[in-house]
PDB file of C-alpha atoms in Angstrom:
ATOM      1  CA  UNK U   1       7.463  27.652   0.828  1.00 39.00           C
ATOM      2  CA  UNK U   2       9.902  25.814   3.030  1.00 44.00           C
ATOM      3  CA  UNK U   3       8.539  22.570   4.120  1.00 62.00           C
ATOM      4  CA  UNK U   4      10.010  20.435   7.097  1.00 84.00           C
ATOM      5  CA  UNK U   5      10.801  16.980   5.737  1.00 89.00           C
ATOM      6  CA  UNK U   6      11.525  16.533   9.551  1.00 90.00           C
ATOM      7  CA  UNK U   7       7.631  17.354  10.630  1.00 87.00           C
ATOM      8  CA  UNK U   8       6.505  14.111   8.291  1.00 89.00           C
ATOM      9  CA  UNK U   9       8.925  12.166   9.614  1.00 92.00           C
ATOM     10  CA  UNK U  10       7.461  12.627  13.232  1.00 90.00           C
ATOM     11  CA  UNK U  11       4.314  11.848  12.142  1.00 89.00           C
ATOM     12  CA  UNK U  12       5.052   8.547  10.623  1.00 92.00           C
ATOM     13  CA  UNK U  13       7.296   7.395  13.632  1.00 93.00           C
ATOM     14  CA  UNK U  14       4.099   8.353  16.067  1.00 90.00           C
ATOM     15  CA  UNK U  15       2.444   6.209  13.541  1.00 90.00           C
ATOM     16  CA  UNK U  16       4.693   3.280  13.603  1.00 93.00           C
ATOM     17  CA  UNK U  17       6.026   3.399  17.229  1.00 93.00           C
ATOM     18  CA  UNK U  18       3.013   5.446  18.949  1.00 89.00           C
ATOM     19  CA  UNK U  19       3.459   8.370  21.158  1.00 83.00           C
ATOM     20  CA  UNK U  20       6.477   9.329  22.565  1.00 81.00           C
ATOM     21  CA  UNK U  21       8.905   7.783  20.566  1.00 86.00           C
ATOM     22  CA  UNK U  22      12.122   9.541  20.697  1.00 87.00           C
ATOM     23  CA  UNK U  23      14.729   6.633  19.282  1.00 90.00           C
ATOM     24  CA  UNK U  24      15.480   9.091  16.562  1.00 91.00           C
ATOM     25  CA  UNK U  25      16.726  12.951  17.120  1.00 88.00           C
ATOM     26  CA  UNK U  26      14.883  14.554  14.294  1.00 88.00           C
ATOM     27  CA  UNK U  27      16.215  18.160  15.380  1.00 86.00           C
ATOM     28  CA  UNK U  28      13.154  19.255  16.560  1.00 85.00           C
ATOM     29  CA  UNK U  29      12.509  20.755  20.119  1.00 85.00           C
ATOM     30  CA  UNK U  30      10.573  18.836  22.925  1.00 83.00           C
ATOM     31  CA  UNK U  31       7.855  20.947  23.611  1.00 82.00           C
ATOM     32  CA  UNK U  32       6.923  21.620  19.801  1.00 82.00           C
ATOM     33  CA  UNK U  33       7.716  17.897  18.981  1.00 80.00           C
ATOM     34  CA  UNK U  34       5.111  17.039  22.087  1.00 80.00           C
ATOM     35  CA  UNK U  35       2.473  19.545  20.913  1.00 81.00           C
ATOM     36  CA  UNK U  36       2.779  17.756  16.992  1.00 78.00           C
ATOM     37  CA  UNK U  37       2.243  14.946  18.442  1.00 79.00           C
ATOM     38  CA  UNK U  38      -0.644  15.983  20.329  1.00 79.00           C
ATOM     39  CA  UNK U  39      -1.745  16.992  16.699  1.00 80.00           C
ATOM     40  CA  UNK U  40      -1.342  13.737  15.312  1.00 77.00           C
ATOM     41  CA  UNK U  41      -4.074  11.800  17.962  1.00 78.00           C
ATOM     42  CA  UNK U  42      -6.697  13.939  15.894  1.00 74.00           C
ATOM     43  CA  UNK U  43      -8.515  11.890  13.839  1.00 69.00           C
ATOM     44  CA  UNK U  44      -8.581  13.074  10.202  1.00 62.00           C
ATOM     45  CA  UNK U  45      -4.847  14.241   9.743  1.00 61.00           C
ATOM     46  CA  UNK U  46      -3.691  11.938   6.941  1.00 68.00           C
ATOM     47  CA  UNK U  47      -1.977  11.797   4.078  1.00 70.00           C
ATOM     48  CA  UNK U  48      -1.915   8.806   1.057  1.00 71.00           C
ATOM     49  CA  UNK U  49       0.141  10.916  -1.051  1.00 83.00           C
ATOM     50  CA  UNK U  50       3.909   9.250  -1.658  1.00 89.00           C
ATOM     51  CA  UNK U  51       5.776  12.861  -1.656  1.00 89.00           C
ATOM     52  CA  UNK U  52       4.916  12.681   2.228  1.00 91.00           C
ATOM     53  CA  UNK U  53       6.477   9.402   2.536  1.00 94.00           C
ATOM     54  CA  UNK U  54       9.414  10.471   0.633  1.00 95.00           C
ATOM     55  CA  UNK U  55       9.871  13.600   3.074  1.00 94.00           C
ATOM     56  CA  UNK U  56       9.750  11.509   5.870  1.00 94.00           C
ATOM     57  CA  UNK U  57      12.364   9.066   5.005  1.00 97.00           C
ATOM     58  CA  UNK U  58      14.715  11.685   3.472  1.00 97.00           C
ATOM     59  CA  UNK U  59      14.550  12.993   7.128  1.00 95.00           C
ATOM     60  CA  UNK U  60      14.922  10.264   9.036  1.00 96.00           C
ATOM     61  CA  UNK U  61      18.555   9.215   7.580  1.00 97.00           C
ATOM     62  CA  UNK U  62      19.606  12.803   8.046  1.00 95.00           C
ATOM     63  CA  UNK U  63      19.833  13.308   4.098  1.00 96.00           C
ATOM     64  CA  UNK U  64      16.982  16.019   3.836  1.00 94.00           C
ATOM     65  CA  UNK U  65      15.424  17.991   6.999  1.00 91.00           C
ATOM     66  CA  UNK U  66      14.306  21.212   5.900  1.00 89.00           C
ATOM     67  CA  UNK U  67      13.513  21.359   2.055  1.00 86.00           C
ATOM     68  CA  UNK U  68      13.450  24.634   0.905  1.00 86.00           C
ATOM     69  CA  UNK U  69      11.505  24.028  -2.317  1.00 86.00           C
ATOM     70  CA  UNK U  70       8.762  21.335  -3.100  1.00 84.00           C
ATOM     71  CA  UNK U  71      10.442  18.203  -3.852  1.00 88.00           C
ATOM     72  CA  UNK U  72      13.650  18.824  -2.805  1.00 93.00           C
ATOM     73  CA  UNK U  73      14.305  15.871  -0.059  1.00 94.00           C
ATOM     74  CA  UNK U  74      12.580  13.370  -2.788  1.00 94.00           C
ATOM     75  CA  UNK U  75      15.531  14.669  -4.625  1.00 95.00           C
ATOM     76  CA  UNK U  76      18.165  14.470  -2.512  1.00 97.00           C
ATOM     77  CA  UNK U  77      17.144  10.957  -1.314  1.00 97.00           C
ATOM     78  CA  UNK U  78      17.618   9.547  -5.125  1.00 98.00           C
ATOM     79  CA  UNK U  79      20.383  11.420  -5.322  1.00 97.00           C
ATOM     80  CA  UNK U  80      21.733   9.441  -2.378  1.00 98.00           C
ATOM     81  CA  UNK U  81      21.062   6.046  -3.463  1.00 98.00           C
ATOM     82  CA  UNK U  82      24.226   3.667  -2.969  1.00 98.00           C
ATOM     83  CA  UNK U  83      24.601   1.667  -6.627  1.00 96.00           C
ATOM     84  CA  UNK U  84      23.954  -1.819  -6.529  1.00 95.00           C
ATOM     85  CA  UNK U  85      21.820  -1.610  -2.806  1.00 97.00           C
ATOM     86  CA  UNK U  86      19.515  -4.890  -3.541  1.00 97.00           C
ATOM     87  CA  UNK U  87      17.824  -4.856  -0.158  1.00 97.00           C
ATOM     88  CA  UNK U  88      14.244  -4.520   0.122  1.00 98.00           C
ATOM     89  CA  UNK U  89      12.279  -3.402   3.205  1.00 98.00           C
ATOM     90  CA  UNK U  90       8.735  -5.152   4.880  1.00 97.00           C
ATOM     91  CA  UNK U  91       5.691  -3.736   4.209  1.00 95.00           C
ATOM     92  CA  UNK U  92       2.086  -4.644   4.309  1.00 91.00           C
ATOM     93  CA  UNK U  93      -0.018  -5.149   0.957  1.00 86.00           C
ATOM     94  CA  UNK U  94      -3.550  -4.926   2.267  1.00 77.00           C
ATOM     95  CA  UNK U  95      -6.314  -5.499  -0.086  1.00 75.00           C
ATOM     96  CA  UNK U  96      -7.170  -1.180  -0.606  1.00 77.00           C
ATOM     97  CA  UNK U  97      -4.041   0.077   1.004  1.00 84.00           C
ATOM     98  CA  UNK U  98      -0.148  -0.466   1.546  1.00 89.00           C
ATOM     99  CA  UNK U  99       0.475  -0.537   5.431  1.00 92.00           C
ATOM    100  CA  UNK U 100       3.749   1.478   5.788  1.00 93.00           C
ATOM    101  CA  UNK U 101       4.501   1.189   9.535  1.00 95.00           C
ATOM    102  CA  UNK U 102       6.696  -2.198   8.724  1.00 97.00           C
ATOM    103  CA  UNK U 103       8.986   0.113   6.387  1.00 97.00           C
ATOM    104  CA  UNK U 104       9.375   2.694   8.583  1.00 97.00           C
ATOM    105  CA  UNK U 105      10.085   0.763  11.924  1.00 97.00           C
ATOM    106  CA  UNK U 106      13.095  -1.023   9.582  1.00 98.00           C
ATOM    107  CA  UNK U 107      14.234   2.548   8.406  1.00 98.00           C
ATOM    108  CA  UNK U 108      14.395   3.828  12.201  1.00 98.00           C
ATOM    109  CA  UNK U 109      16.152   0.547  12.446  1.00 98.00           C
ATOM    110  CA  UNK U 110      18.830   0.793   9.873  1.00 98.00           C
ATOM    111  CA  UNK U 111      19.293   4.398  11.359  1.00 98.00           C
ATOM    112  CA  UNK U 112      19.543   3.900  14.588  1.00 97.00           C
ATOM    113  CA  UNK U 113      22.351   0.577  13.572  1.00 97.00           C
ATOM    114  CA  UNK U 114      24.486   2.994  11.748  1.00 97.00           C
ATOM    115  CA  UNK U 115      23.302   1.898   8.249  1.00 98.00           C
ATOM    116  CA  UNK U 116      24.784   4.741   5.873  1.00 98.00           C
ATOM    117  CA  UNK U 117      22.242   6.884   4.274  1.00 98.00           C
ATOM    118  CA  UNK U 118      22.584   6.174   0.685  1.00 98.00           C
ATOM    119  CA  UNK U 119      22.044   2.407   1.726  1.00 98.00           C
ATOM    120  CA  UNK U 120      18.466   3.484   3.383  1.00 98.00           C
ATOM    121  CA  UNK U 121      18.103   5.565   0.343  1.00 98.00           C
ATOM    122  CA  UNK U 122      18.324   2.508  -2.192  1.00 98.00           C
ATOM    123  CA  UNK U 123      16.699   0.201  -0.182  1.00 98.00           C
ATOM    124  CA  UNK U 124      13.752   2.493   0.313  1.00 98.00           C
ATOM    125  CA  UNK U 125      13.318   2.796  -3.475  1.00 98.00           C
ATOM    126  CA  UNK U 126      13.562  -0.883  -3.822  1.00 98.00           C
ATOM    127  CA  UNK U 127      10.687  -1.205  -2.021  1.00 98.00           C
ATOM    128  CA  UNK U 128       8.423   1.437  -3.375  1.00 97.00           C
ATOM    129  CA  UNK U 129       8.966  -0.123  -6.458  1.00 97.00           C
ATOM    130  CA  UNK U 130       8.097  -3.393  -4.789  1.00 97.00           C
ATOM    131  CA  UNK U 131       4.957  -1.845  -3.436  1.00 96.00           C
ATOM    132  CA  UNK U 132       4.009  -0.543  -6.729  1.00 95.00           C
ATOM    133  CA  UNK U 133       4.452  -4.028  -8.229  1.00 96.00           C
ATOM    134  CA  UNK U 134       2.258  -5.795  -5.748  1.00 95.00           C
ATOM    135  CA  UNK U 135      -0.325  -2.992  -5.676  1.00 93.00           C
ATOM    136  CA  UNK U 136      -0.743  -3.525  -9.842  1.00 95.00           C
ATOM    137  CA  UNK U 137      -0.822  -7.175  -9.080  1.00 94.00           C
ATOM    138  CA  UNK U 138      -3.725  -6.874  -6.624  1.00 93.00           C
ATOM    139  CA  UNK U 139      -5.642  -4.751  -8.895  1.00 92.00           C
ATOM    140  CA  UNK U 140      -5.514  -6.556 -11.800  1.00 94.00           C
ATOM    141  CA  UNK U 141      -6.689  -9.672 -10.102  1.00 92.00           C
ATOM    142  CA  UNK U 142     -10.148  -7.831  -9.306  1.00 91.00           C
ATOM    143  CA  UNK U 143     -10.240  -5.796 -12.235  1.00 93.00           C
ATOM    144  CA  UNK U 144      -8.732  -7.518 -15.182  1.00 94.00           C
ATOM    145  CA  UNK U 145      -7.184  -4.640 -16.122  1.00 93.00           C
ATOM    146  CA  UNK U 146      -3.335  -5.007 -17.658  1.00 95.00           C
ATOM    147  CA  UNK U 147      -2.031  -1.361 -18.779  1.00 96.00           C
ATOM    148  CA  UNK U 148      -0.392   0.470 -15.579  1.00 96.00           C
ATOM    149  CA  UNK U 149       0.205   4.325 -16.654  1.00 93.00           C
ATOM    150  CA  UNK U 150       2.965   5.532 -14.533  1.00 93.00           C
ATOM    151  CA  UNK U 151       2.329   9.132 -13.962  1.00 90.00           C
ATOM    152  CA  UNK U 152       2.429  11.696 -10.861  1.00 87.00           C
ATOM    153  CA  UNK U 153       4.877  13.766  -9.469  1.00 87.00           C
ATOM    154  CA  UNK U 154       6.635  10.915  -8.325  1.00 90.00           C
ATOM    155  CA  UNK U 155       7.373   9.057 -11.937  1.00 92.00           C
ATOM    156  CA  UNK U 156       9.990  12.201 -12.171  1.00 91.00           C
ATOM    157  CA  UNK U 157      12.383   9.835 -10.335  1.00 95.00           C
ATOM    158  CA  UNK U 158      14.412   8.079 -12.516  1.00 94.00           C
ATOM    159  CA  UNK U 159      15.661   5.434 -10.081  1.00 97.00           C
ATOM    160  CA  UNK U 160      12.060   4.674  -9.355  1.00 97.00           C
ATOM    161  CA  UNK U 161      10.692   4.325 -13.208  1.00 96.00           C
ATOM    162  CA  UNK U 162      13.680   2.760 -13.848  1.00 96.00           C
ATOM    163  CA  UNK U 163      13.448   0.061 -10.699  1.00 98.00           C
ATOM    164  CA  UNK U 164       9.092  -0.473 -11.175  1.00 97.00           C
ATOM    165  CA  UNK U 165       9.130  -0.790 -14.885  1.00 97.00           C
ATOM    166  CA  UNK U 166      10.299  -4.561 -15.381  1.00 97.00           C
ATOM    167  CA  UNK U 167       8.840  -5.352 -11.658  1.00 97.00           C
ATOM    168  CA  UNK U 168       5.370  -4.962 -13.520  1.00 98.00           C
ATOM    169  CA  UNK U 169       6.594  -6.210 -17.189  1.00 97.00           C
ATOM    170  CA  UNK U 170       7.646  -9.645 -15.927  1.00 97.00           C
ATOM    171  CA  UNK U 171       3.881  -9.563 -14.712  1.00 96.00           C
ATOM    172  CA  UNK U 172       2.900  -8.865 -18.358  1.00 96.00           C
ATOM    173  CA  UNK U 173       1.611  -5.541 -17.468  1.00 97.00           C
ATOM    174  CA  UNK U 174       1.470  -2.461 -20.547  1.00 97.00           C
ATOM    175  CA  UNK U 175       3.443  -0.005 -19.349  1.00 97.00           C
ATOM    176  CA  UNK U 176       2.451   3.575 -19.904  1.00 95.00           C
ATOM    177  CA  UNK U 177       5.298   6.418 -19.192  1.00 93.00           C
ATOM    178  CA  UNK U 178       5.621  10.224 -19.991  1.00 90.00           C
ATOM    179  CA  UNK U 179       7.085  11.220 -23.015  1.00 87.00           C
ATOM    180  CA  UNK U 180       5.901  14.419 -24.346  1.00 88.00           C
ATOM    181  CA  UNK U 181       3.792  15.964 -20.927  1.00 88.00           C
ATOM    182  CA  UNK U 182       5.746  16.270 -17.388  1.00 85.00           C
ATOM    183  CA  UNK U 183       4.201  13.747 -14.819  1.00 85.00           C
ATOM    184  CA  UNK U 184       3.735  16.408 -12.421  1.00 82.00           C
ATOM    185  CA  UNK U 185       1.669  19.231 -11.975  1.00 80.00           C
ATOM    186  CA  UNK U 186       2.326  20.302 -15.714  1.00 84.00           C
ATOM    187  CA  UNK U 187       0.930  17.395 -17.001  1.00 84.00           C
ATOM    188  CA  UNK U 188      -1.920  17.735 -14.665  1.00 82.00           C
ATOM    189  CA  UNK U 189      -2.392  21.398 -16.053  1.00 88.00           C
ATOM    190  CA  UNK U 190      -2.230  20.036 -19.469  1.00 87.00           C
ATOM    191  CA  UNK U 191      -4.724  18.006 -18.858  1.00 85.00           C
ATOM    192  CA  UNK U 192      -7.108  20.304 -16.574  1.00 89.00           C
ATOM    193  CA  UNK U 193      -7.067  22.237 -20.150  1.00 91.00           C
ATOM    194  CA  UNK U 194      -8.028  19.767 -22.153  1.00 89.00           C
ATOM    195  CA  UNK U 195     -11.023  18.919 -20.079  1.00 91.00           C
ATOM    196  CA  UNK U 196     -12.103  22.287 -20.071  1.00 92.00           C
ATOM    197  CA  UNK U 197     -11.784  22.583 -23.770  1.00 91.00           C
ATOM    198  CA  UNK U 198     -13.871  19.841 -24.201  1.00 87.00           C
ATOM    199  CA  UNK U 199     -16.541  20.321 -21.985  1.00 88.00           C
ATOM    200  CA  UNK U 200     -17.159  23.928 -24.225  1.00 83.00           C
ATOM    201  CA  UNK U 201     -17.599  22.137 -27.243  1.00 72.00           C
TER     202      UNK U 201
END
């Protein structure tokens, strides 16, 4: 089913700036956006999915505001990355979570400042790699675990994988990635089948 990435962008802007902020035209009719913001006020409507963050940034840059299949907005955002761009957006790494609001505010400022979508896309990927680095370093400090498995649909993104791996390896992490099994739902399904087979024996 189609998913409107613009709605995710509106949700992230609401979280970053509060209700009523209208600095970027997302193509959402005003009555509809106002209703959507009222939904955002309800407790419990939260997501920790990295894919939804990709949707939001893709829509903010105007690269993809309405996707026709899962992952389209993220793939188009990756494809748009300007080569050689090394900029990084701010973010806050807490004890148990990453605060993306500084990132969203900086992306919004770049969009309003006329920065090219490809540059923003590259900066976003650079930032996400730094988030992964910061999270893994913090978790190792608490757990002592020095192995990192880069899995999940997000790591079908070869640009992110290329950026994150050396950042982790320079901290001495053992980094594991997929070779034979896909990192997305295909790998998840295989894992579920393996667990089920083991439980049946």
